[in-house]
Tab-separated table of C-alpha atoms in Angstrom:
chain	number	residue	atom	x	y	z
A	1	MET	CA	-85.133	115.690	-58.473
A	2	GLY	CA	-85.906	111.944	-59.393
A	3	HIS	CA	-86.603	113.011	-63.136
A	4	MET	CA	-83.095	114.942	-63.199
A	5	VAL	CA	-81.601	111.750	-61.935
A	6	HIS	CA	-82.887	109.581	-64.813
A	7	VAL	CA	-82.346	112.373	-67.077
A	8	VAL	CA	-78.709	113.430	-66.429
A	9	GLY	CA	-77.500	110.801	-63.774
A	10	ALA	CA	-76.607	111.039	-60.254
A	11	ASP	CA	-72.914	111.788	-61.155
A	12	ARG	CA	-74.221	115.116	-62.811
A	13	LEU	CA	-76.083	116.506	-59.905
A	14	LEU	CA	-75.427	118.692	-56.639
A	15	ILE	CA	-77.423	119.831	-53.779
A	16	GLY	CA	-77.008	123.414	-52.583
A	17	SER	CA	-78.203	125.777	-50.345
A	18	ASP	CA	-79.404	129.511	-50.263
A	19	TYR	CA	-77.009	130.363	-47.165
A	20	PRO	CA	-76.941	132.988	-45.662
A	21	PHE	CA	-80.976	133.070	-45.552
A	22	ALA	CA	-83.071	130.786	-43.431
A	23	ILE	CA	-84.098	127.455	-44.943
A	24	GLN	CA	-87.616	127.010	-45.273
A	25	GLU	CA	-88.013	123.036	-44.824
A	26	LYS	CA	-88.022	121.878	-41.394
A	27	GLU	CA	-85.940	118.657	-42.665
A	28	PRO	CA	-83.126	119.669	-45.270
A	29	GLY	CA	-82.559	116.732	-47.714
A	30	ARG	CA	-85.794	114.991	-46.878
A	31	ALA	CA	-86.897	114.993	-50.293
A	32	LEU	CA	-83.655	113.547	-51.666
A	33	LYS	CA	-84.080	110.616	-49.151
A	34	GLN	CA	-87.475	110.191	-50.506
A	35	LEU	CA	-86.172	109.171	-53.864
A	36	ALA	CA	-84.904	105.861	-52.251
A	37	LEU	CA	-81.909	106.068	-54.394
A	38	PRO	CA	-78.793	103.680	-54.050
A	39	GLU	CA	-76.304	104.916	-51.263
A	40	ASP	CA	-73.885	105.417	-54.201
A	41	GLN	CA	-75.876	107.446	-55.848
A	42	LEU	CA	-76.928	109.836	-52.723
A	43	GLU	CA	-73.365	110.125	-51.925
A	44	LEU	CA	-72.545	111.435	-55.249
A	45	ILE	CA	-75.245	114.048	-55.079
A	46	GLN	CA	-74.765	114.799	-51.652
A	47	TYR	CA	-71.249	115.403	-51.573
A	48	ARG	CA	-68.962	113.536	-54.174
A	49	ASN	CA	-70.033	115.363	-57.270
A	50	CYS	CA	-68.976	118.737	-55.305
A	51	LEU	CA	-65.671	117.027	-54.155
A	52	SER	CA	-64.553	115.978	-57.761
A	53	TYR	CA	-65.702	119.578	-59.262
A	54	LEU	CA	-63.424	121.309	-56.781
A	55	ARG	CA	-60.643	118.893	-57.254
A	56	ALA	CA	-60.474	118.217	-53.704
A	57	THR	CA	-60.356	115.188	-51.275
A	58	ARG	CA	-62.473	114.215	-48.585
C-alpha cells in the first residue's frame, strides 16, 4: 500500500472489504495505520475518496 500511495497518490486509492465474507485480519486497517501517513491522506483512503467517487456528502 505504501508503494501505491507513492506511485499514484492517496487521492486515487480506496479501501474496500470482502463483505459478506469473514474478515481474516484480527484488526482490519492495521496495515494502513502502520504506514504512518499524514491524517489527511488516511482520511482520503479511508472514506473521502469513496464519497467523492459516489458524489456523496458526509
